[in-house]
PDB file of C-alpha atoms and ligand atoms in Angstrom:
ATOM      1  CA  MET A   1      -0.017   0.049   0.088  1.00 75.00           C
ATOM      2  CA  ASP A   2       1.344   3.517  -0.939  1.00 82.00           C
ATOM      3  CA  PHE A   3       0.887   6.345   1.483  1.00 91.00           C
ATOM      4  CA  ASP A   4       1.167  10.089   0.999  1.00 97.00           C
ATOM      5  CA  TRP A   5       3.746  10.486   3.650  1.00 98.00           C
ATOM      6  CA  ALA A   6       4.218  14.177   2.991  1.00 97.00           C
ATOM      7  CA  SER A   7       0.516  14.942   3.650  1.00 98.00           C
ATOM      8  CA  LEU A   8       0.563  12.670   6.777  1.00 98.00           C
ATOM      9  CA  ARG A   9       3.736  14.561   8.151  1.00 98.00           C
ATOM     10  CA  ALA A  10       2.067  17.897   7.317  1.00 98.00           C
ATOM     11  CA  ALA A  11      -0.871  16.924   9.345  1.00 98.00           C
ATOM     12  CA  ALA A  12       1.342  15.959  12.223  1.00 98.00           C
ATOM     13  CA  ILE A  13       3.201  19.348  11.997  1.00 98.00           C
ATOM     14  CA  ALA A  14      -0.050  21.269  11.853  1.00 98.00           C
ATOM     15  CA  VAL A  15      -1.339  19.571  15.078  1.00 98.00           C
ATOM     16  CA  ALA A  16       1.915  19.915  16.918  1.00 98.00           C
ATOM     17  CA  VAL A  17       1.211  23.729  17.092  1.00 98.00           C
ATOM     18  CA  ARG A  18      -1.746  22.839  19.352  1.00 98.00           C
ATOM     19  CA  ALA A  19       0.333  20.966  21.796  1.00 98.00           C
ATOM     20  CA  HIS A  20       0.187  22.025  25.499  1.00 98.00           C
ATOM     21  CA  ALA A  21       3.862  21.625  26.418  1.00 98.00           C
ATOM     22  CA  PRO A  22       4.853  24.473  28.813  1.00 98.00           C
ATOM     23  CA  TYR A  23       7.083  22.215  30.958  1.00 98.00           C
ATOM     24  CA  SER A  24       9.277  20.445  28.398  1.00 98.00           C
ATOM     25  CA  SER A  25       8.898  22.899  25.589  1.00 98.00           C
ATOM     26  CA  LEU A  26       8.845  19.893  23.200  1.00 98.00           C
ATOM     27  CA  ARG A  27       5.690  20.100  21.136  1.00 98.00           C
ATOM     28  CA  VAL A  28       4.774  16.839  19.469  1.00 99.00           C
ATOM     29  CA  GLY A  29       2.200  16.136  16.831  1.00 99.00           C
ATOM     30  CA  ALA A  30       0.995  12.712  15.515  1.00 99.00           C
ATOM     31  CA  ALA A  31      -1.109  11.892  12.476  1.00 99.00           C
ATOM     32  CA  GLY A  32      -2.197   8.494  11.517  1.00 98.00           C
ATOM     33  CA  GLN A  33      -4.480   6.879   8.866  1.00 98.00           C
ATOM     34  CA  ASP A  34      -6.413   3.619   8.544  1.00 98.00           C
ATOM     35  CA  ALA A  35      -6.599   1.473   5.477  1.00 98.00           C
ATOM     36  CA  ALA A  36      -9.493   3.555   4.091  1.00 97.00           C
ATOM     37  CA  GLY A  37      -7.248   6.627   4.194  1.00 97.00           C
ATOM     38  CA  THR A  38      -9.024   8.509   6.959  1.00 98.00           C
ATOM     39  CA  VAL A  39      -6.606  10.624   8.921  1.00 98.00           C
ATOM     40  CA  VAL A  40      -6.761  11.455  12.667  1.00 98.00           C
ATOM     41  CA  THR A  41      -4.272  13.459  14.740  1.00 99.00           C
ATOM     42  CA  GLY A  42      -3.189  14.040  18.354  1.00 99.00           C
ATOM     43  CA  CYS A  43      -0.843  16.437  20.219  1.00 99.00           C
ATOM     44  CA  ASN A  44       1.042  16.012  23.559  1.00 99.00           C
ATOM     45  CA  VAL A  45      -0.717  17.540  26.633  1.00 98.00           C
ATOM     46  CA  GLU A  46       1.460  18.122  29.654  1.00 98.00           C
ATOM     47  CA  ASN A  47       0.318  18.732  33.280  1.00 98.00           C
ATOM     48  CA  ALA A  48       1.836  20.470  36.299  1.00 98.00           C
ATOM     49  CA  SER A  49       1.823  16.948  37.855  1.00 98.00           C
ATOM     50  CA  TYR A  50       4.423  15.887  35.305  1.00 98.00           C
ATOM     51  CA  GLY A  51       3.731  12.153  35.406  1.00 97.00           C
ATOM     52  CA  LEU A  52       0.129  12.804  33.968  1.00 98.00           C
ATOM     53  CA  THR A  53       1.642  14.034  30.603  1.00 98.00           C
ATOM     54  CA  LEU A  54      -0.246  12.561  27.623  1.00 98.00           C
ATOM     55  CA  CYS A  55       1.974  11.920  24.613  1.00 98.00           C
ATOM     56  CA  ALA A  56       0.754  12.933  21.169  1.00 99.00           C
ATOM     57  CA  GLU A  57       0.247   9.262  20.335  1.00 99.00           C
ATOM     58  CA  CYS A  58      -2.318   8.949  23.255  1.00 98.00           C
ATOM     59  CA  GLY A  59      -4.378  11.726  21.636  1.00 98.00           C
ATOM     60  CA  LEU A  60      -3.934   9.988  18.242  1.00 99.00           C
ATOM     61  CA  VAL A  61      -5.204   6.599  19.436  1.00 98.00           C
ATOM     62  CA  SER A  62      -8.114   8.223  21.373  1.00 98.00           C
ATOM     63  CA  ALA A  63      -9.080  10.044  18.144  1.00 98.00           C
ATOM     64  CA  GLN A  64      -8.833   6.835  16.117  1.00 98.00           C
ATOM     65  CA  HIS A  65     -11.374   5.133  18.405  1.00 98.00           C
ATOM     66  CA  ALA A  66     -13.585   8.249  18.774  1.00 98.00           C
ATOM     67  CA  ALA A  67     -13.820   8.635  15.008  1.00 98.00           C
ATOM     68  CA  GLY A  68     -14.429   4.892  14.423  1.00 98.00           C
ATOM     69  CA  LEU A  69     -11.436   4.275  12.333  1.00 98.00           C
ATOM     70  CA  GLY A  70     -10.041   0.780  11.539  1.00 98.00           C
ATOM     71  CA  PRO A  71      -6.516  -0.220  12.520  1.00 98.00           C
ATOM     72  CA  LEU A  72      -3.879   2.429  11.888  1.00 98.00           C
ATOM     73  CA  VAL A  73      -1.617   1.507   8.888  1.00 98.00           C
ATOM     74  CA  ALA A  74       0.682   4.637   8.711  1.00 98.00           C
ATOM     75  CA  VAL A  75       1.781   7.090  11.355  1.00 98.00           C
ATOM     76  CA  SER A  76       3.890  10.223  11.459  1.00 98.00           C
ATOM     77  CA  VAL A  77       5.153  11.590  14.790  1.00 99.00           C
ATOM     78  CA  VAL A  78       6.980  14.924  14.590  1.00 98.00           C
ATOM     79  CA  ALA A  79       8.505  17.325  16.968  1.00 98.00           C
ATOM     80  CA  GLY A  80       7.585  21.137  16.757  1.00 96.00           C
ATOM     81  CA  ASP A  81      10.565  21.672  14.282  1.00 97.00           C
ATOM     82  CA  GLY A  82       8.825  19.319  11.861  1.00 97.00           C
ATOM     83  CA  ALA A  83      11.301  16.498  12.006  1.00 98.00           C
ATOM     84  CA  PRO A  84      10.073  12.968  12.698  1.00 98.00           C
ATOM     85  CA  ILE A  85      10.706  11.434  16.198  1.00 97.00           C
ATOM     86  CA  VAL A  86      10.494   7.851  17.248  1.00 96.00           C
ATOM     87  CA  PRO A  87       7.666   7.032  19.663  1.00 98.00           C
ATOM     88  CA  CYS A  88       8.583   6.434  23.287  1.00 98.00           C
ATOM     89  CA  GLY A  89       8.461   2.917  24.669  1.00 98.00           C
ATOM     90  CA  ARG A  90       4.959   3.208  26.165  1.00 98.00           C
ATOM     91  CA  CYS A  91       3.586   4.589  22.831  1.00 98.00           C
ATOM     92  CA  ARG A  92       5.150   1.806  20.823  1.00 98.00           C
ATOM     93  CA  GLN A  93       3.063  -0.561  22.939  1.00 98.00           C
ATOM     94  CA  LEU A  94      -0.033   1.684  22.536  1.00 98.00           C
ATOM     95  CA  LEU A  95       0.461   1.875  18.751  1.00 98.00           C
ATOM     96  CA  LEU A  96       0.969  -1.881  18.563  1.00 98.00           C
ATOM     97  CA  GLU A  97      -2.626  -2.442  19.670  1.00 98.00           C
ATOM     98  CA  ALA A  98      -3.795   0.406  17.433  1.00 98.00           C
ATOM     99  CA  GLY A  99      -2.224  -0.932  14.243  1.00 98.00           C
ATOM    100  CA  GLY A 100      -0.195  -4.046  14.762  1.00 98.00           C
ATOM    101  CA  PRO A 101       3.441  -4.892  14.035  1.00 98.00           C
ATOM    102  CA  GLY A 102       3.065  -4.050  10.312  1.00 98.00           C
ATOM    103  CA  LEU A 103       2.061  -0.335  11.172  1.00 98.00           C
ATOM    104  CA  LEU A 104       4.611   1.864   9.237  1.00 98.00           C
ATOM    105  CA  LEU A 105       6.148   4.895  11.087  1.00 98.00           C
ATOM    106  CA  ASP A 106       7.470   7.879   9.345  1.00 98.00           C
ATOM    107  CA  ALA A 107      11.267   8.258   9.531  1.00 98.00           C
ATOM    108  CA  ASP A 108      13.761  10.425   7.613  1.00 95.00           C
ATOM    109  CA  GLY A 109      15.463   7.311   6.129  1.00 96.00           C
ATOM    110  CA  GLY A 110      12.060   5.950   5.010  1.00 96.00           C
ATOM    111  CA  PRO A 111       9.176   4.228   6.830  1.00 98.00           C
ATOM    112  CA  VAL A 112       9.976   1.772   9.676  1.00 98.00           C
ATOM    113  CA  ARG A 113       7.829  -1.157  10.739  1.00 98.00           C
ATOM    114  CA  LEU A 114       6.522  -0.876  14.340  1.00 98.00           C
ATOM    115  CA  GLY A 115       7.297  -4.504  14.829  1.00 98.00           C
ATOM    116  CA  ASP A 116      11.002  -3.728  14.285  1.00 98.00           C
ATOM    117  CA  LEU A 117      10.943  -1.124  16.922  1.00 98.00           C
ATOM    118  CA  LEU A 118       9.173  -3.289  19.411  1.00 98.00           C
ATOM    119  CA  PRO A 119      10.268  -6.899  19.040  1.00 97.00           C
ATOM    120  CA  GLY A 120       8.972  -9.483  21.443  1.00 96.00           C
ATOM    121  CA  ALA A 121       6.093  -7.267  22.519  1.00 96.00           C
ATOM    122  CA  PHE A 122       3.530  -8.119  25.118  1.00 95.00           C
ATOM    123  CA  THR A 123       0.245  -8.737  23.199  1.00 92.00           C
ATOM    124  CA  PRO A 124      -3.416  -9.593  23.968  1.00 89.00           C
ATOM    125  CA  ASP A 125      -2.616 -13.159  22.999  1.00 90.00           C
ATOM    126  CA  GLU A 126      -0.513 -13.391  26.268  1.00 89.00           C
ATOM    127  CA  LEU A 127      -3.549 -12.363  28.234  1.00 90.00           C
ATOM    128  CA  ALA A 128      -5.720 -15.012  26.576  1.00 89.00           C
ATOM    129  CA  ALA A 129      -3.025 -17.820  26.871  1.00 91.00           C
ATOM    130  CA  ARG A 130      -1.630 -17.035  30.407  1.00 89.00           C
ATOM    131  CA  SER A 131      -4.253 -15.466  32.592  1.00 90.00           C
ATOM    132  CA  GLU A 132      -5.829 -17.515  35.390  1.00 90.00           C
ATOM    133  CA  VAL A 133      -9.131 -17.553  37.149  1.00 84.00           C
ATOM    134  CA  VAL A 134      -8.608 -15.980  40.387  1.00 84.00           C
ATOM    135  CA  ALA A 135     -11.050 -16.874  43.216  1.00 81.00           C
ATOM    136  CA  SER A 136     -12.565 -13.761  44.796  1.00 70.00           C
ATOM    137  CA  SER A 137     -12.450 -13.174  48.411  1.00 65.00           C
ATOM    138  CA  PRO A 138     -13.962 -10.340  50.446  1.00 64.00           C
ATOM    139  CA  ARG A 139     -10.334  -9.058  50.979  1.00 66.00           C
ATOM    140  CA  ALA A 140      -9.613  -9.243  47.318  1.00 57.00           C
ATOM    141  CA  SER A 141     -12.768  -7.587  46.170  1.00 56.00           C
ATOM    142  CA  THR A 142     -12.810  -3.983  44.812  1.00 56.00           C
ATOM    143  CA  PRO A 143     -12.253  -1.580  47.830  1.00 58.00           C
ATOM    144  CA  SER A 144     -14.976   0.926  48.609  1.00 61.00           C
ATOM    145  CA  THR A 145     -14.114   4.345  47.236  1.00 61.00           C
ATOM    146  CA  GLY A 146     -15.977   5.941  50.215  1.00 66.00           C
ATOM    147  CA  GLY A 147     -18.154   7.741  47.634  1.00 57.00           C
ATOM    148  CA  PRO A 148     -21.885   8.375  48.012  1.00 59.00           C
ATOM    149  CA  HIS A 149     -22.801   4.825  47.035  1.00 54.00           C
ATOM    150  CA  ALA A 150     -20.320   3.251  49.437  1.00 45.00           C
TER     151      ALA A 150
HETATM  152  N1  LIG B 201       6.327  12.929  23.869  1.00 74.99           N
HETATM  153  C1  LIG B 201       5.295  12.478  23.030  1.00 74.99           C
HETATM  154  O1  LIG B 201       4.314  13.199  22.831  1.00 74.99           O
HETATM  155  N2  LIG B 201       5.512  11.392  22.241  1.00 74.99           N
HETATM  156  C2  LIG B 201       6.553  10.551  22.352  1.00 74.99           C
HETATM  157  O2  LIG B 201       6.633   9.543  21.798  1.00 74.99           O
HETATM  158  C3  LIG B 201       7.700  11.074  23.140  1.00 74.99           C
HETATM  159  C4  LIG B 201       7.456  12.163  24.089  1.00 74.99           C
HETATM  160  C5  LIG B 201       6.151  14.114  24.603  1.00 74.99           C
HETATM  161  C6  LIG B 201       5.742  13.977  26.036  1.00 74.99           C
HETATM  162  C7  LIG B 201       6.237  15.234  26.714  1.00 74.99           C
HETATM  163  O3  LIG B 201       5.208  16.177  26.638  1.00 74.99           O
HETATM  164  C8  LIG B 201       7.367  15.680  25.823  1.00 74.99           C
HETATM  165  O4  LIG B 201       7.273  14.911  24.581  1.00 74.99           O
HETATM  166  C9  LIG B 201       8.680  15.547  26.358  1.00 74.99           C
HETATM  167  O5  LIG B 201       8.924  14.169  26.760  1.00 74.99           O
END
């Protein structure tokens, strides 16, 4: 399948402008498309409680689901200067479930397969194959939140 990488990167650059990145000053934009060619985007959103930061890919995958897209087949992630960046480790895992190992990522040297960036990944197959039925007990049940329905 051929992709219009220039358009996809342009969409990522356009959304990077909307990033909320006052703490790192690194704006990030992400644009992805499904096999039908529909494009969705996301930008990073930081928080004064630093660990709550949402990467641009988080917004992208949320937009993918919100807009009812199929699996992502091509993604461009760029910094505010317009150059592609590689997704962080957590976002490689996130993108794996959003598109699979064959998802292509924009890079200066040409597209890179996600599966090559995240070999030996944990997948839903592991859950199906390895999870156990755990007997519930009062101590193990969901704790009360102390809320109005406690
Ligand atoms: N960031 C992303 O948005 N995606 C990545 O894959 C790497 C990092 C953001 C998070 C944070 O707002 C800033 O870049 C600096 O880490």
